[in-house]
Coordinates of C-alpha atoms and ligand atoms in Angstrom, one line a residue:
X272 CA 91.0 64.9 136.3
X273 CA 93.5 66.5 133.9
X274 CA 96.6 64.7 133.2
X275 CA 99.7 66.5 132.0
X276 CA 101.5 63.7 130.3
X277 CA 100.3 61.1 127.8
X278 CA 102.7 58.4 129.1
X279 CA 104.3 57.7 132.5
X280 CA 107.2 55.3 132.6
X281 CA 107.6 53.4 135.9
X282 CA 111.1 54.4 136.9
X283 CA 112.0 52.3 139.9
X284 CA 114.4 49.8 138.1
X285 CA 115.2 48.6 134.6
X286 CA 115.1 50.2 131.1
X287 CA 113.0 53.2 131.8
X288 CA 115.5 55.7 130.3
X289 CA 115.3 53.9 127.0
X290 CA 111.5 54.1 126.9
X291 CA 111.8 57.8 127.8
X292 CA 114.2 58.3 124.9
X293 CA 112.0 56.6 122.2
X294 CA 108.9 58.5 123.5
X295 CA 110.8 61.7 123.1
X296 CA 111.8 60.7 119.5
X297 CA 108.1 60.2 118.6
X298 CA 107.2 63.6 120.4
X299 CA 105.1 61.9 123.0
X300 CA 104.8 63.9 126.3
X301 CA 106.1 61.5 129.0
X302 CA 107.4 61.5 132.5
X303 CA 109.1 59.1 134.9
X304 CA 106.8 57.7 137.6
X305 CA 108.1 56.9 141.1
X306 CA 105.2 57.9 143.3
X307 CA 101.4 58.1 143.6
X308 CA 101.7 61.8 142.9
X309 CA 103.6 61.2 139.7
X310 CA 100.9 58.6 138.6
X311 CA 98.2 61.2 139.0
X312 CA 99.8 63.2 136.2
X313 CA 99.9 60.6 133.5
X314 CA 97.2 59.1 131.2
X315 CA 99.0 55.7 130.7
X316 CA 101.8 53.7 132.2
X317 CA 104.7 51.7 130.7
X318 CA 106.4 49.1 133.0
X319 CA 109.9 48.5 131.6
X320 CA 112.1 45.5 131.3
X321 CA 114.4 44.8 134.2
X322 CA 114.0 42.4 137.1
X323 CA 110.4 41.7 137.9
X324 CA 111.1 40.6 141.6
X325 CA 112.9 43.9 142.2
X326 CA 110.3 46.0 140.4
X327 CA 107.5 44.2 142.4
X328 CA 109.3 44.9 145.7
X329 CA 109.9 48.5 144.9
X330 CA 106.4 49.1 143.6
X331 CA 105.1 47.7 146.9
X332 CA 107.6 49.7 149.0
X333 CA 106.6 52.9 147.1
X334 CA 102.9 52.1 147.8
X335 CA 102.1 52.0 144.1
X336 CA 100.2 48.7 143.8
X337 CA 96.8 50.0 144.9
X338 CA 97.0 53.3 142.9
X339 CA 98.0 51.4 139.8
X340 CA 95.2 48.9 140.2
X341 CA 92.8 51.8 140.9
X342 CA 93.8 53.6 137.7
X343 CA 93.7 50.3 135.8
X344 CA 90.1 49.7 136.9
X345 CA 89.2 53.2 135.5
X346 CA 90.7 52.1 132.1
X347 CA 94.3 53.4 132.2
X348 CA 96.3 51.8 129.4
X349 CA 99.3 49.9 130.7
X350 CA 102.1 48.3 128.6
X351 CA 104.6 45.9 130.2
X352 CA 107.9 45.0 128.4
X353 CA 109.6 41.8 129.5
X354 CA 109.8 42.2 133.3
X355 CA 106.8 44.5 132.9
X356 CA 104.9 41.7 131.2
X357 CA 105.7 39.5 134.2
X358 CA 104.3 42.3 136.5
X359 CA 101.0 42.3 134.5
X360 CA 100.4 38.5 134.3
X361 CA 97.8 36.8 136.5
X362 CA 99.7 33.5 136.7
X363 CA 103.4 33.2 137.2
X364 CA 103.3 29.5 138.2
X365 CA 103.2 27.9 141.6
X366 CA 106.2 29.5 143.2
X367 CA 105.6 33.2 142.4
X368 CA 102.5 35.2 143.4
X369 CA 101.2 37.7 140.8
X370 CA 102.5 41.3 141.1
X371 CA 99.6 43.3 139.5
X372 CA 97.7 40.3 138.0
X373 CA 95.9 42.4 135.4
X374 CA 96.3 40.2 132.3
X375 CA 94.8 36.8 131.8
X376 CA 98.1 35.2 130.7
X377 CA 100.2 32.5 132.2
X378 CA 103.9 33.2 132.1
X379 CA 107.1 31.3 132.8
X380 CA 110.1 33.5 133.8
X381 CA 113.6 33.0 132.3
X382 CA 112.1 30.4 130.1
X383 CA 114.5 30.4 127.3
X384 CA 117.3 28.8 129.4
X385 CA 120.9 29.7 129.8
X386 CA 122.2 28.9 126.3
X387 CA 119.9 31.4 124.5
X388 CA 118.9 33.5 127.5
X389 CA 119.5 36.6 125.3
X390 CA 118.9 36.7 121.5
X391 CA 117.5 38.8 118.7
X392 CA 115.1 37.7 116.0
X393 CA 112.5 38.9 113.6
X394 CA 109.0 38.4 114.8
X395 CA 105.8 38.2 112.8
X396 CA 103.2 40.8 113.6
X397 CA 99.5 40.5 112.9
X398 CA 98.6 41.4 109.4
X399 CA 97.7 45.0 110.1
X400 CA 101.2 45.9 111.4
X401 CA 103.4 45.5 108.4
X402 CA 106.9 44.1 108.2
X403 CA 108.4 41.7 110.8
X404 CA 109.8 43.5 113.9
X405 CA 113.4 43.1 115.0
X406 CA 113.0 42.0 118.6
X407 CA 115.5 41.9 121.4
X408 CA 115.0 39.2 124.1
X409 CA 116.9 39.3 127.3
X410 CA 116.3 36.5 129.8
X411 CA 112.8 36.7 128.5
X412 CA 109.6 35.1 129.9
X413 CA 107.5 32.8 127.8
X414 CA 103.8 33.3 127.5
X415 CA 102.6 29.8 128.2
X416 CA 98.9 30.3 127.7
X417 CA 96.4 33.0 127.2
X418 CA 92.8 33.5 128.3
X419 CA 89.8 33.9 125.9
X420 CA 89.9 37.7 126.0
X421 CA 93.6 38.0 125.1
X422 CA 94.6 38.7 121.5
X423 CA 97.9 37.6 120.0
X424 CA 99.8 40.5 118.5
X425 CA 103.1 38.8 117.6
X426 CA 104.7 35.4 117.5
X427 CA 108.1 33.9 116.8
X428 CA 107.4 31.5 114.0
X429 CA 103.9 30.1 114.1
X430 CA 103.5 29.2 117.7
X431 CA 105.5 31.0 120.3
X432 CA 103.5 34.0 121.5
X433 CA 105.6 37.1 122.3
X434 CA 103.1 40.0 122.3
X435 CA 99.5 40.2 123.5
X436 CA 96.8 42.7 124.0
X437 CA 93.8 42.5 126.4
X438 CA 91.4 45.5 126.7
X439 CA 93.6 48.5 127.4
X440 CA 96.7 46.4 128.2
X441 CA 99.7 45.5 126.0
X442 CA 102.5 43.1 126.9
X443 CA 105.6 42.1 125.0
X444 CA 108.2 39.6 126.2
X445 CA 110.9 41.5 124.3
X446 CA 112.2 45.1 124.5
X447 CA 111.0 47.5 121.8
X448 CA 112.7 50.3 123.8
X449 CA 116.1 48.8 122.8
X450 CA 115.6 49.1 119.0
X451 CA 114.8 52.2 117.0
X452 CA 111.6 50.9 115.5
X453 CA 108.8 52.9 117.2
X454 CA 105.9 50.8 116.0
X455 CA 105.0 49.3 119.4
X456 CA 105.3 52.7 121.1
X457 CA 103.0 54.2 118.5
X458 CA 100.6 51.3 119.0
X459 CA 100.5 51.8 122.7
X460 CA 100.1 55.6 122.4
X461 CA 97.1 55.1 120.1
X462 CA 95.3 53.4 123.1
X463 CA 95.4 56.7 125.1
X464 CA 92.2 58.6 125.0
X465 CA 91.5 62.3 125.6
Ligands
LIG150 N1 114.2 37.7 133.7 C1 113.7 38.9 134.1 C2 112.7 38.7 135.2 O1 112.3 37.6 135.5 C3 113.1 39.7 133.0 C4 114.2 40.1 132.1 C5 114.0 41.4 131.3 O2 113.1 42.2 131.7 N2 114.8 41.6 130.4 O3 112.2 39.6 135.8

């Protein structure tokens, strides 16, 4: 199959326009994805921040779950930011069924509580990634636990995990699309082969 675009940004709800903007700034060919036909044109997929329940409903309504899972099983890289991370997680706790369930992470939604439900802070990246990253959290989920194949990419302080990688998947509980530091976008693009 020949794909026309390196990155597809799931564009059913949330901050897809901001991802498109930063991808254009790093000269990465990208398109908005709303249908199975769109998905067939992209090598990878970003699921943006927004409202995960709404994104889950729309992805189901647009018959995108099976096609995304099919492409994932063939190795398509997928990156979820915030609500997108929630869409990727296998375990959302007892009251919420998983949406795509591709990453071996347990996540608690809206976990930072009302007082600090939105905040910005510098996060520590693993040693290969350079300076701390200025991260924007908006009603962010917490990654409660990770499976043995999941690698920690970034933390707040020593303990709180806010970015993880597993095989071809990347997930961040913050929004790199809302700052002008393209390091996470470049990291994701480097996963795309061919
Ligand atoms: N709280 C949202 C949810 O549960 C995620 C927020 C975000 O993507 N900024 O879906």
